[in-house]
Coordinates of C-alpha atoms in Angstrom, one line a residue:
X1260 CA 0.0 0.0 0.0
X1261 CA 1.4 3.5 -0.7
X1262 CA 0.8 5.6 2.1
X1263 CA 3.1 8.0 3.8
X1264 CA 5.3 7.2 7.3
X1265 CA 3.4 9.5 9.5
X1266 CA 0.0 7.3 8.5
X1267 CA 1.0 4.3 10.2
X1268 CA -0.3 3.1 13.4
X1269 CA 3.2 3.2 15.5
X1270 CA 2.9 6.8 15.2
X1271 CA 0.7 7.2 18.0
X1272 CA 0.7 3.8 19.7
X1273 CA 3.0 4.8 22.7
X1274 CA 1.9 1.8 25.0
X1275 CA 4.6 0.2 22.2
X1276 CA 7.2 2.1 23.7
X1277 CA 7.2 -0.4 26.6
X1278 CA 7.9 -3.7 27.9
X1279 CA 5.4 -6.2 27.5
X1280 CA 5.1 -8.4 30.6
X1281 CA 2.3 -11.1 31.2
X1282 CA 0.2 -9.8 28.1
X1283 CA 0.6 -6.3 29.7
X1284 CA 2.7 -2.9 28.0
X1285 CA 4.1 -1.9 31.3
X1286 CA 6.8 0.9 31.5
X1287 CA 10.4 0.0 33.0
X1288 CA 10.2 -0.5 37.0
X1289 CA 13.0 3.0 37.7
X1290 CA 10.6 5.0 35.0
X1291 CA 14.1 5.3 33.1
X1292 CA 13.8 5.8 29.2
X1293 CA 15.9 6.1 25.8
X1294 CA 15.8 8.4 23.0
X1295 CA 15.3 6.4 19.6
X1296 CA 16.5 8.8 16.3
X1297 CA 16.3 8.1 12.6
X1298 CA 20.1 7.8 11.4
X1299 CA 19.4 9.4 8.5
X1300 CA 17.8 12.2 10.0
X1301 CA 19.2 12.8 13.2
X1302 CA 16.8 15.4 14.1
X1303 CA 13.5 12.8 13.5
X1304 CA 13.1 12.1 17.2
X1305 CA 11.1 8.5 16.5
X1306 CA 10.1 8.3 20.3
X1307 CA 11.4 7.4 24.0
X1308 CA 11.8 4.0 24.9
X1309 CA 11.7 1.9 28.3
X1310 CA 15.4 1.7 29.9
X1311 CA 14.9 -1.6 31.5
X1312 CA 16.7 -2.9 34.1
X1313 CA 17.3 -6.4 36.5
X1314 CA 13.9 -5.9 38.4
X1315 CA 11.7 -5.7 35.2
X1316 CA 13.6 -8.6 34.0
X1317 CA 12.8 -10.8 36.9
X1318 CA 9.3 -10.0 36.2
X1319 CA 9.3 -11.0 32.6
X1320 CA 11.3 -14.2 33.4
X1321 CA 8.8 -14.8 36.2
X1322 CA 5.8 -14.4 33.6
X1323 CA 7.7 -17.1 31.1
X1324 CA 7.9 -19.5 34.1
X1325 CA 4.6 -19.4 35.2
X1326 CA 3.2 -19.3 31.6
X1327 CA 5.8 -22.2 30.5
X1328 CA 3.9 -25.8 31.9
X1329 CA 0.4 -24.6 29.8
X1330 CA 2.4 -23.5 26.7
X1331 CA 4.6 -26.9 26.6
X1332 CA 1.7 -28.7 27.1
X1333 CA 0.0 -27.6 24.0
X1334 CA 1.8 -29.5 22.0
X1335 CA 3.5 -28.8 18.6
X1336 CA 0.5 -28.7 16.6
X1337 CA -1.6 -26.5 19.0
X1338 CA 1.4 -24.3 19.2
X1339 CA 1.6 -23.7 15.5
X1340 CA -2.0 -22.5 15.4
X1341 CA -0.7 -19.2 16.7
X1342 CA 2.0 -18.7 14.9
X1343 CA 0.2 -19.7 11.3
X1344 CA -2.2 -16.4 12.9
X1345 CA 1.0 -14.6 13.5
X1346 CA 2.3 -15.3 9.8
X1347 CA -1.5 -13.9 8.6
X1348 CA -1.0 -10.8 10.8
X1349 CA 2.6 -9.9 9.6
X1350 CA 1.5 -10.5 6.1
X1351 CA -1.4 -7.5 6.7
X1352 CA 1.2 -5.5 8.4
X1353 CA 4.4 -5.5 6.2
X1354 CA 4.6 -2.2 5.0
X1355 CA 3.8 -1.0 8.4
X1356 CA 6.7 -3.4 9.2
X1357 CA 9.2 -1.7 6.4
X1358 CA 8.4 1.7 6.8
X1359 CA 9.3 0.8 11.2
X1360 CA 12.9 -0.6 9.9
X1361 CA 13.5 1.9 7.3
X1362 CA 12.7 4.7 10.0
X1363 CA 14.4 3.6 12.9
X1364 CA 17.2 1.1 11.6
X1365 CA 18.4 3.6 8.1
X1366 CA 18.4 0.7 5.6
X1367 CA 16.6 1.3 2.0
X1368 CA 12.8 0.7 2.0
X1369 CA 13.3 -1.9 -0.6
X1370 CA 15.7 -3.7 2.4
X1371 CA 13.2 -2.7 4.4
X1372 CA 10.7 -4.6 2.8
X1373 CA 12.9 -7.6 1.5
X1374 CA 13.6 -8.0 5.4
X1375 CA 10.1 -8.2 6.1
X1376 CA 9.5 -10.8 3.5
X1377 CA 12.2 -12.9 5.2
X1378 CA 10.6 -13.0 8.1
X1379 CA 7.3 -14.2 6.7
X1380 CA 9.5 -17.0 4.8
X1381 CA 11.2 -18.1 8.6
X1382 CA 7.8 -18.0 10.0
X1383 CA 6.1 -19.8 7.5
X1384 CA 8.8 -22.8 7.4
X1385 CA 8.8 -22.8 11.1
X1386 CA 5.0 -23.3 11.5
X1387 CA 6.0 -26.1 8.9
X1388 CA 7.6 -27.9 11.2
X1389 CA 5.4 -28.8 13.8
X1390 CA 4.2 -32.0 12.7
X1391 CA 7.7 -33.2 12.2
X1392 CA 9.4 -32.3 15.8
X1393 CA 8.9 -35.5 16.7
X1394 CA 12.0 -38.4 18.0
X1395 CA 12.3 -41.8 16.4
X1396 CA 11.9 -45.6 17.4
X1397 CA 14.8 -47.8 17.7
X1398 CA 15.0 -51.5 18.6
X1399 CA 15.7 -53.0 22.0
X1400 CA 18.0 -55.5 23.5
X1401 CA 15.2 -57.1 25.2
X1402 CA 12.4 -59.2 23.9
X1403 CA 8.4 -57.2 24.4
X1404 CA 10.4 -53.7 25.0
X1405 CA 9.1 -50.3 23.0
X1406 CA 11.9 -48.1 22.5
X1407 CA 12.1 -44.4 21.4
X1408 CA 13.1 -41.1 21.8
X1409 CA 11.2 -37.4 21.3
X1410 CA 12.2 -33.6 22.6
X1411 CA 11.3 -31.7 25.6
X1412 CA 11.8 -28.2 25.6
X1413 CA 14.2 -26.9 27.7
X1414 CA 12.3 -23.7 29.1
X1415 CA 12.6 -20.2 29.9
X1416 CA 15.1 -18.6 26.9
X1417 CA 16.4 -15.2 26.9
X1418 CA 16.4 -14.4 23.1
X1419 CA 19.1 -11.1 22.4
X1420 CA 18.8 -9.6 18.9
X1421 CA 20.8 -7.3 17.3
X1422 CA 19.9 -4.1 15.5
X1423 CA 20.9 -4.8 11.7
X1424 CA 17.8 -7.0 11.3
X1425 CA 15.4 -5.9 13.6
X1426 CA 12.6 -7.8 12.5
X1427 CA 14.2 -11.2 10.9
X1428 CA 16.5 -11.7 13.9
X1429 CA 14.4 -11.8 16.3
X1430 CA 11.7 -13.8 14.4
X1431 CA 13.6 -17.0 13.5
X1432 CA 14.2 -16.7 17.4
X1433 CA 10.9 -16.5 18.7
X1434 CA 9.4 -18.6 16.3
X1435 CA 11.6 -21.5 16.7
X1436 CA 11.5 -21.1 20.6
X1437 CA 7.5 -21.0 20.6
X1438 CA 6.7 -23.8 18.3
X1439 CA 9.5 -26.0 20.3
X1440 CA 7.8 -25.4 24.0
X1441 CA 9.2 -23.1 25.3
X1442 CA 8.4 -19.2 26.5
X1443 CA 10.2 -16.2 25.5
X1444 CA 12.3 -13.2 26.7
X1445 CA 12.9 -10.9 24.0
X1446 CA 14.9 -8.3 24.5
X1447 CA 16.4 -6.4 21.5
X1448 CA 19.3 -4.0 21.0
X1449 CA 18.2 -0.5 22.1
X1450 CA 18.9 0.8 18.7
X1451 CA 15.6 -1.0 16.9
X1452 CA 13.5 -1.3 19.8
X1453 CA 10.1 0.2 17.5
X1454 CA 10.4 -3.3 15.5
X1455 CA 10.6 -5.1 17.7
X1456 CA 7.8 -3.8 19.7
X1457 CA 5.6 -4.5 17.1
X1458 CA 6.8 -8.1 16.1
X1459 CA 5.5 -8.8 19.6
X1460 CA 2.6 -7.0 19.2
X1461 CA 1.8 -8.9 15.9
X1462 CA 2.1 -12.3 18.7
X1463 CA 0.1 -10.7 20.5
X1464 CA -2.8 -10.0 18.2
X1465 CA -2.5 -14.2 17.1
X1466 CA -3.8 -14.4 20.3
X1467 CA -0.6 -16.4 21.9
X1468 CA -1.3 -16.1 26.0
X1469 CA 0.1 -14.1 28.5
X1470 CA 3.4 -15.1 29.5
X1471 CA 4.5 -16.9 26.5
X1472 CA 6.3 -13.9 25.0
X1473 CA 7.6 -11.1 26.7
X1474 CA 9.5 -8.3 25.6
X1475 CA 12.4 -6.1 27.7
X1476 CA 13.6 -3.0 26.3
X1477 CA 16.8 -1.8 27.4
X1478 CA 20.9 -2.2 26.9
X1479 CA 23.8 -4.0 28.8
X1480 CA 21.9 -3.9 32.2
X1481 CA 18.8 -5.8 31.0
X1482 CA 20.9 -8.4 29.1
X1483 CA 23.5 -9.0 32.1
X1484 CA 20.1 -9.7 34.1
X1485 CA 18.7 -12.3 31.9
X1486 CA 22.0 -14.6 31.4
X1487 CA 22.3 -14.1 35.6
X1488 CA 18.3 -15.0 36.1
X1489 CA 18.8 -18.8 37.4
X1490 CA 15.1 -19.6 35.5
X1491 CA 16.4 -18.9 32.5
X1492 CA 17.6 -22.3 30.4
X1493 CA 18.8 -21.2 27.5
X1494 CA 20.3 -17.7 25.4
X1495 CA 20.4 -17.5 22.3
X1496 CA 22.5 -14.0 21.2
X1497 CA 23.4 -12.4 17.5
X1498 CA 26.3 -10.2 17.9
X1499 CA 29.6 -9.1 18.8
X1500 CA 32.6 -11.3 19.7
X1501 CA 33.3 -9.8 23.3
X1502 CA 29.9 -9.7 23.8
X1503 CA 28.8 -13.2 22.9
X1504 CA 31.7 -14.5 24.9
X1505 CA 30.8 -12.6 27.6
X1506 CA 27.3 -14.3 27.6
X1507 CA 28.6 -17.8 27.3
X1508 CA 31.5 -17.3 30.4
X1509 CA 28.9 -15.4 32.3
X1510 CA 26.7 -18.5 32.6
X1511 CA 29.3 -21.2 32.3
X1512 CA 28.7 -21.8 36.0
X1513 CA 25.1 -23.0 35.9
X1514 CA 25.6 -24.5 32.8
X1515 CA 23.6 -22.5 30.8
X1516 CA 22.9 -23.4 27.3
X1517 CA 23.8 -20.6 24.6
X1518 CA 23.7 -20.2 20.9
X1519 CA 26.0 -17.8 19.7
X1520 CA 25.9 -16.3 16.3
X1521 CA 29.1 -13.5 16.6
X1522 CA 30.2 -11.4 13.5
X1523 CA 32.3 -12.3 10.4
X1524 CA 35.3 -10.9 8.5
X1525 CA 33.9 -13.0 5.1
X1526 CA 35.9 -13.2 1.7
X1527 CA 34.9 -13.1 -2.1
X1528 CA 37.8 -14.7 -4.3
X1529 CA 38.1 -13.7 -7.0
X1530 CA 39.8 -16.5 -9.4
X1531 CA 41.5 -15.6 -13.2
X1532 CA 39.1 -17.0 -14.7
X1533 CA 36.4 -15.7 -13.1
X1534 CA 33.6 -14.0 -14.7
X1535 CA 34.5 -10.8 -13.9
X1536 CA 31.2 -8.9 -14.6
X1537 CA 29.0 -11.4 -12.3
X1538 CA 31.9 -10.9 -9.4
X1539 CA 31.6 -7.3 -9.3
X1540 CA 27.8 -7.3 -8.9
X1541 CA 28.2 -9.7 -6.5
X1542 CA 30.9 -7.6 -4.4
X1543 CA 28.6 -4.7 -5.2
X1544 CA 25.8 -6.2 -3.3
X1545 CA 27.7 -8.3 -0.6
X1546 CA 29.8 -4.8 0.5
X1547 CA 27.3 -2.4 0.3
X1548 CA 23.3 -3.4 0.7
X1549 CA 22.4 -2.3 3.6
X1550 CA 25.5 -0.3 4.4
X1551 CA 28.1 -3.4 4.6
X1552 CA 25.7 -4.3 8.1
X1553 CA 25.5 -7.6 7.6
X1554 CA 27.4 -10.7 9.6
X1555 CA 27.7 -12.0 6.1
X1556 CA 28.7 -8.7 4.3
X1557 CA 31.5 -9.1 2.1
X1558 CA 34.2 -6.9 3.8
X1559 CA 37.1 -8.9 1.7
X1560 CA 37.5 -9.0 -2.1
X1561 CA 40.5 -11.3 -2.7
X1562 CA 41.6 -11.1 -6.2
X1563 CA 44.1 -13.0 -8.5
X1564 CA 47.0 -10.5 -9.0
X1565 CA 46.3 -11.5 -12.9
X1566 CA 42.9 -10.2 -12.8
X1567 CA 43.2 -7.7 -10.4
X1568 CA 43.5 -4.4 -13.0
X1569 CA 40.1 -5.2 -14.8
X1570 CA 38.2 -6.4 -11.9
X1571 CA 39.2 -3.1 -9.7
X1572 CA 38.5 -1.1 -13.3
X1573 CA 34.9 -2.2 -13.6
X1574 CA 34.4 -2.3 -9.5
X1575 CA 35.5 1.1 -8.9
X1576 CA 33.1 2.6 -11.6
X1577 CA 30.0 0.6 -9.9
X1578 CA 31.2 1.6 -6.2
X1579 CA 31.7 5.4 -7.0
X1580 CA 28.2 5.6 -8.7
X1581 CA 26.2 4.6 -5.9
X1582 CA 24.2 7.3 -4.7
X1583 CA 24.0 7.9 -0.5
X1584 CA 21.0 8.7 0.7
X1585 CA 18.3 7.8 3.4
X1586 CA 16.2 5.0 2.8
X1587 CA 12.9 6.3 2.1
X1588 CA 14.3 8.3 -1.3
X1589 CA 13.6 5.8 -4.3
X1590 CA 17.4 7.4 -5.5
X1591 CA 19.3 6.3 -2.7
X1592 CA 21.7 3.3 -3.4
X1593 CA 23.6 2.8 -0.5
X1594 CA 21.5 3.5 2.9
X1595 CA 23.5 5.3 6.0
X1596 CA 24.5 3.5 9.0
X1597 CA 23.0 3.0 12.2
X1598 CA 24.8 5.8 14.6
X1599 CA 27.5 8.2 14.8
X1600 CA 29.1 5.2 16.6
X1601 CA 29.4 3.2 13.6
X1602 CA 30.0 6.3 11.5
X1603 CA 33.1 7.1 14.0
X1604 CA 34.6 3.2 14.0
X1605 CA 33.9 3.2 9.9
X1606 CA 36.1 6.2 9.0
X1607 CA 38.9 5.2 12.0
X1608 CA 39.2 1.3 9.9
X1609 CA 39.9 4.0 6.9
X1610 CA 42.1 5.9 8.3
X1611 CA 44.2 3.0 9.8
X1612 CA 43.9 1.1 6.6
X1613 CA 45.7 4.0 4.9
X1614 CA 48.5 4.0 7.7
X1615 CA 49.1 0.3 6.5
X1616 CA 49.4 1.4 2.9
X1617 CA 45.9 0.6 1.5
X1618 CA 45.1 3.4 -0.9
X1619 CA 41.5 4.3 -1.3
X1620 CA 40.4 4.1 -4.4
X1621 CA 36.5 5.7 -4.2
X1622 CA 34.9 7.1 -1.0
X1623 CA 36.6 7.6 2.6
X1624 CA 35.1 9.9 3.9
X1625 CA 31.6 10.9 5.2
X1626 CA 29.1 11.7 2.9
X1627 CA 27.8 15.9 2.9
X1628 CA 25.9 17.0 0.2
X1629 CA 23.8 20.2 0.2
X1630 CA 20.3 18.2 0.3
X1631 CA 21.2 15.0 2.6
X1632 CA 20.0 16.0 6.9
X1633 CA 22.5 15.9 9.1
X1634 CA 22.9 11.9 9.1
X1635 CA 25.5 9.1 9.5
X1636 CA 26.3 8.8 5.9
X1637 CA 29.6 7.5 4.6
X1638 CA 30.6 7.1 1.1
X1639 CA 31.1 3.6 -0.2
X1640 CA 34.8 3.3 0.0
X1641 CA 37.5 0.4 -1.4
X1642 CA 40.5 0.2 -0.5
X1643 CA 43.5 -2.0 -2.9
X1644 CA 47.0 -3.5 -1.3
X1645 CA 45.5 -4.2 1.9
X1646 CA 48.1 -6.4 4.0
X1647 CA 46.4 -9.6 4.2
X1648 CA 47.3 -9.9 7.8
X1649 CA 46.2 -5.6 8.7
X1650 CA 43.5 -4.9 11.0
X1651 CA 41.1 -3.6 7.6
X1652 CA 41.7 -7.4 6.7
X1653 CA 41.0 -9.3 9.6
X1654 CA 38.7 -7.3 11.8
X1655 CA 35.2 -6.7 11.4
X1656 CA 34.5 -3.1 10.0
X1657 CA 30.2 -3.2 9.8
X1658 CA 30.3 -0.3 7.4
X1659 CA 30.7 0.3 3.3
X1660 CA 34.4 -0.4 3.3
X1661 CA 35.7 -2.5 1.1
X1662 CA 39.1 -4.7 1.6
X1663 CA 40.8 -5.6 -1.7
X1664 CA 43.3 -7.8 -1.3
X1665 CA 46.1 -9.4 -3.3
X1666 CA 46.2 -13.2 -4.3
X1667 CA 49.2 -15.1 -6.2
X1668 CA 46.9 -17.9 -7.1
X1669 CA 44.2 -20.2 -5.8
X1670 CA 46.1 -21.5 -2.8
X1671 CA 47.1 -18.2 -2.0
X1672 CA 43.6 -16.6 -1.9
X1673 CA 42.6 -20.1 0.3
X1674 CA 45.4 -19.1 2.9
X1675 CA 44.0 -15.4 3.2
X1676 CA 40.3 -16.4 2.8
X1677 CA 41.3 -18.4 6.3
X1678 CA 43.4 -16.4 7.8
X1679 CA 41.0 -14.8 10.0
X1680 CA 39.3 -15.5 13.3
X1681 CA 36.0 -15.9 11.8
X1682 CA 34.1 -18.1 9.4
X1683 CA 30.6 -16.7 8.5
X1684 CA 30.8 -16.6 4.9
X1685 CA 32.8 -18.0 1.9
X1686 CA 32.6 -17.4 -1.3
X1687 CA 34.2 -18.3 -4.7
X1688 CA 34.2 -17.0 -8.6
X1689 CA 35.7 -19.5 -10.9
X1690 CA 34.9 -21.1 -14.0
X1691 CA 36.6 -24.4 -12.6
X1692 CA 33.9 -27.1 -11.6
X1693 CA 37.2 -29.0 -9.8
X1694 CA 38.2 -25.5 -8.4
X1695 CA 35.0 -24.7 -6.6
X1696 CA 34.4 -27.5 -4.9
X1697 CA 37.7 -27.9 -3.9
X1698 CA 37.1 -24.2 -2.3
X1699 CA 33.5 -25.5 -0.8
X1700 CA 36.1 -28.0 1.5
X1701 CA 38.9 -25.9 2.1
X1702 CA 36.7 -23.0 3.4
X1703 CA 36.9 -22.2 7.0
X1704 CA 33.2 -21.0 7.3
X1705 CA 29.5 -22.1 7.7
X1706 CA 27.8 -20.4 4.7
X1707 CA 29.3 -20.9 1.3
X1708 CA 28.5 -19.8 -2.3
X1709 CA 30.0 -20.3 -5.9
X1710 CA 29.4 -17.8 -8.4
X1711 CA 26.8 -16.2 -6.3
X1712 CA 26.8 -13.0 -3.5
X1713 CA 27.6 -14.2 -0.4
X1714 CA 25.2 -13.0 1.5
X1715 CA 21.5 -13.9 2.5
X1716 CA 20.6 -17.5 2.7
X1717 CA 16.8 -19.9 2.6
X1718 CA 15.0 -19.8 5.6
X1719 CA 14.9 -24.0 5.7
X1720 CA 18.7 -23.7 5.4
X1721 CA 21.1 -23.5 8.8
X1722 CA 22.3 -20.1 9.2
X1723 CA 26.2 -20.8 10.6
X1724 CA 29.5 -19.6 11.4
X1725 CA 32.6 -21.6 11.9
X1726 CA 35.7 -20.6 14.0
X1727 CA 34.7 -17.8 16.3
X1728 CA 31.4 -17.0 14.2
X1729 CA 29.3 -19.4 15.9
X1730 CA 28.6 -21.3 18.8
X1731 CA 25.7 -24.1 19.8
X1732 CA 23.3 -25.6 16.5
X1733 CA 22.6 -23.3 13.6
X1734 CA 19.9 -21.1 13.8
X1735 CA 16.9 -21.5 11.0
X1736 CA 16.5 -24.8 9.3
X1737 CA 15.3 -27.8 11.4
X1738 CA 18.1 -28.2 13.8
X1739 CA 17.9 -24.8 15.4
X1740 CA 15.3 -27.2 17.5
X1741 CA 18.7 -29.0 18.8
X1742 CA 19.0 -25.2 20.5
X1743 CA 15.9 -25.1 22.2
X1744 CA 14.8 -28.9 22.8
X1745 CA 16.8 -31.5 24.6
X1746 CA 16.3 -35.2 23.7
X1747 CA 14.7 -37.9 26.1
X1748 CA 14.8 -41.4 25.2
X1749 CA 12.5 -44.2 26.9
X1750 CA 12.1 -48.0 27.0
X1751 CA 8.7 -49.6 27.8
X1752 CA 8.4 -53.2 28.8
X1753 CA 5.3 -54.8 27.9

């Protein structure tokens, strides 16, 4: 539908400003609350959200636990009534949806809206599986004995989403979690905490009852609370490194199951005899939609020294075209990023890639033109003869900067393409049938492509790191049930 931002609902719903506790928008226990801008306009104050902190925590994880024996008891079937209402609702809502991300979160309306259509997909293939999340029979050792195995779910999870997908994040976490058994804490970054309001609120309209899901609004002191909560089973976190980490040690000492999906540094080789034309719209689109915000952006474009010329020829002419602009102007390309934060750490990985010797060859700097607002724009930059082993190469930049970087051959681009703590994303460009799949094994990452972007992936497919991308079962795809079930077997004599 084609209406104007300022028509939509969240406008004036303030009670979605809140937490939602036992079926109930509630405001944070201290009254505390956070200012939520549009990055492309800084002055487009969206609203003030709920600052929440351990006391309206223990009420939400108190509201799971009383709510948990009723939901569990359901059954799969039961459960997936409400979400097949919750897939109907989202469906009527979309633009609603898109016009929240676009607003709040800075990324293109047509992200926007592709986002939004992910979600749908993860919700619809989850519903899918509830007449499959069964166990299996095996035989026994002893004569008249019934032997099998099925899933319980584990409980109370603490679901903590990050802010570059606001909407699809959090949704192949609560889904998942719901249709296993379990009941939810969500508690989003407090950089998208519109979307996420109204994903719940979307729950809540299927009619799923009080205490299933519940949402926290708030930063570090709402998330510490949850992982310290003792009735809380499981976490299940997308985002940093230190931050995952800290999450995992943090409850090592109760045992506390996590599932940890933490950043990626991912490569594009680029082989000589690669078709050169399909590899730069590839890196195009890996690098820059949505800013370069992505786990699976493509911050790396390794590239055969013998190819190198023409590929950076046709790449650079693509890259400096791309108009910056905010995301509700059909011109924009290339969206702006989330806050002056990431505006700040973007132009310092520029700067300190030039001190290492990369020389830029498009963008750099921050992007002020005449008719932008005051936003957090920067200019779609790539750098050439990046050191392989510099910071721009093996750290993760979350920004429209580009690595190019220098390959003598295939087993030289393999070495680099591994060479970095992470393993989100791989991906390879070759005409070589024998090439490719050797790349497919030697690949030190979860998500791999051949002659394709290297970013996005099917909603039945695990989403995956390797190395220190990931930790516990994929998420998506049937076994992100192995995250929020645990297996029981039993023997019946008869």
């Amino acid at each position: 539908m084609a209406v104007a931002p300022g028509e939509f609902r969240f406008e004036v719903a303030g009670h979605l400003r809140e937490n939602f506790i036992d079926g109930q928008w509630c405001p944070a226990q201290s009254g505390q609350r956070r200012t939520d801008v549009n990055p492309a306009d800084l002055s487009d104050v969206i609203g003030e959200f709920a600052e929440s902190g351990g006391a309206d925590v223990d009420l939400a994880v108190d509201s799971a636990r009383r709510a948990l024996d009723g939901w569990r008891d359901l059954g799969p079937i039961k459960r997936a009534a409400y979400l097949t209402e919750a897939l109907r609702i989202l469906g009527e809502r979309s633009e609603e949806l898109a016009y929240a991300i676009t607003r709040e979160q800075g990324k293109l309306l047509k992200e926007a809206r592709g986002e939004v259509q992910r979600a749908c997909a993860v919700l619809e293939f989850t519903t899918g599986q509830a007449r499959r999340l069964g166990g299996v029979t095996a035989p026994a050792e002893e004569p008249r004995t019934f032997a099998y195995t099925f899933r319980r779910p584990i409980g109370v999870v603490g679901l903590v989403s990050p802010w570059n997908f606001p909407l699809a994040i959090p949704m192949w976490k609560v889904a998942p979690a719901l249709l296993a058994g379990c009941t939810a804490v969500l508690k989003p970054s407090p950089l998208t905490p519109l979307t996420s309001a109204l994903l719940v609120d979307v729950f809540r309209a299927a009619g799923v009852p009080d205490g299933v899901l519940n949402l926290i609004q708030g930063d570090a002191a709402a998330g510490e609370a949850l992982v310290a909560n003792p009735a809380v089973a499981g976490i299940s976190f997308t985002g940093s490194l230190p931050i995952g980490t800290a999450i995992h040690t943090g409850g090592a000492h109760r045992l506390l199951r996590t599932q940890l999906e933490l950043g990626g540094k991912n490569a594009v080789l680029v082989c000589d005899d690669a078709d050169l034309d399909k590899a730069v719209d590839a890196v195009v689109h890996g690098a820059f939609g949505q800013a370069g915000q992505r786990c699976s952006a493509t911050s790396r474009a390794v590239v055969d020294v013998r190819v190198r010329d023409e590929f950076l020829e046709r790449l650079v002419t693509r890259v400096a075209g791309l108009r910056v602009g905010p995301g509700f102007d059909p011109a924009s390309e290339l969206c702006p990023v989330v806050n002056t934060d990431r505006l700040d750490a973007a132009l310092a990985a520029i700067a300190g890639a030039q001190n290492d010797g990369g020389k830029v060859l498009c963008g750099g700097k921050r992007e002020e033109r005449p008719d932008l607002p005051e936003g957090c724009y920067v200019q779609p930059t790539v750098i050439r003869d990046v050191p392989w082993d510099s910071d721009l190469a093996q750290e993760e930049v979350f920004g429209p900067v580009l690595a190019v970087v220098d390959a003598d051959g295939f087993d030289d681009a393999m070495r680099i393409a591994n060479s970095v703590k992470y393993g989100m994303s791989g991906t390879i460009f070759t005409a070589s049938q024998s090439r490719a799949f050797e790349a497919l094994d030697r690949f030190e990452a979860g998500m791999l492509h051949v002659n394709r972007p290297g970013v996005g992936a099917y909603a039945h497919l695990p989403h995956i790191g390797a190395k220190a991308s990931q930790y516990g079962p994929p998420e998506c795809s049937p076994e992100v049930f192995d995250f929020y079930t645990e297996w029981r077997s039993a023997c019946i004599s008869y």
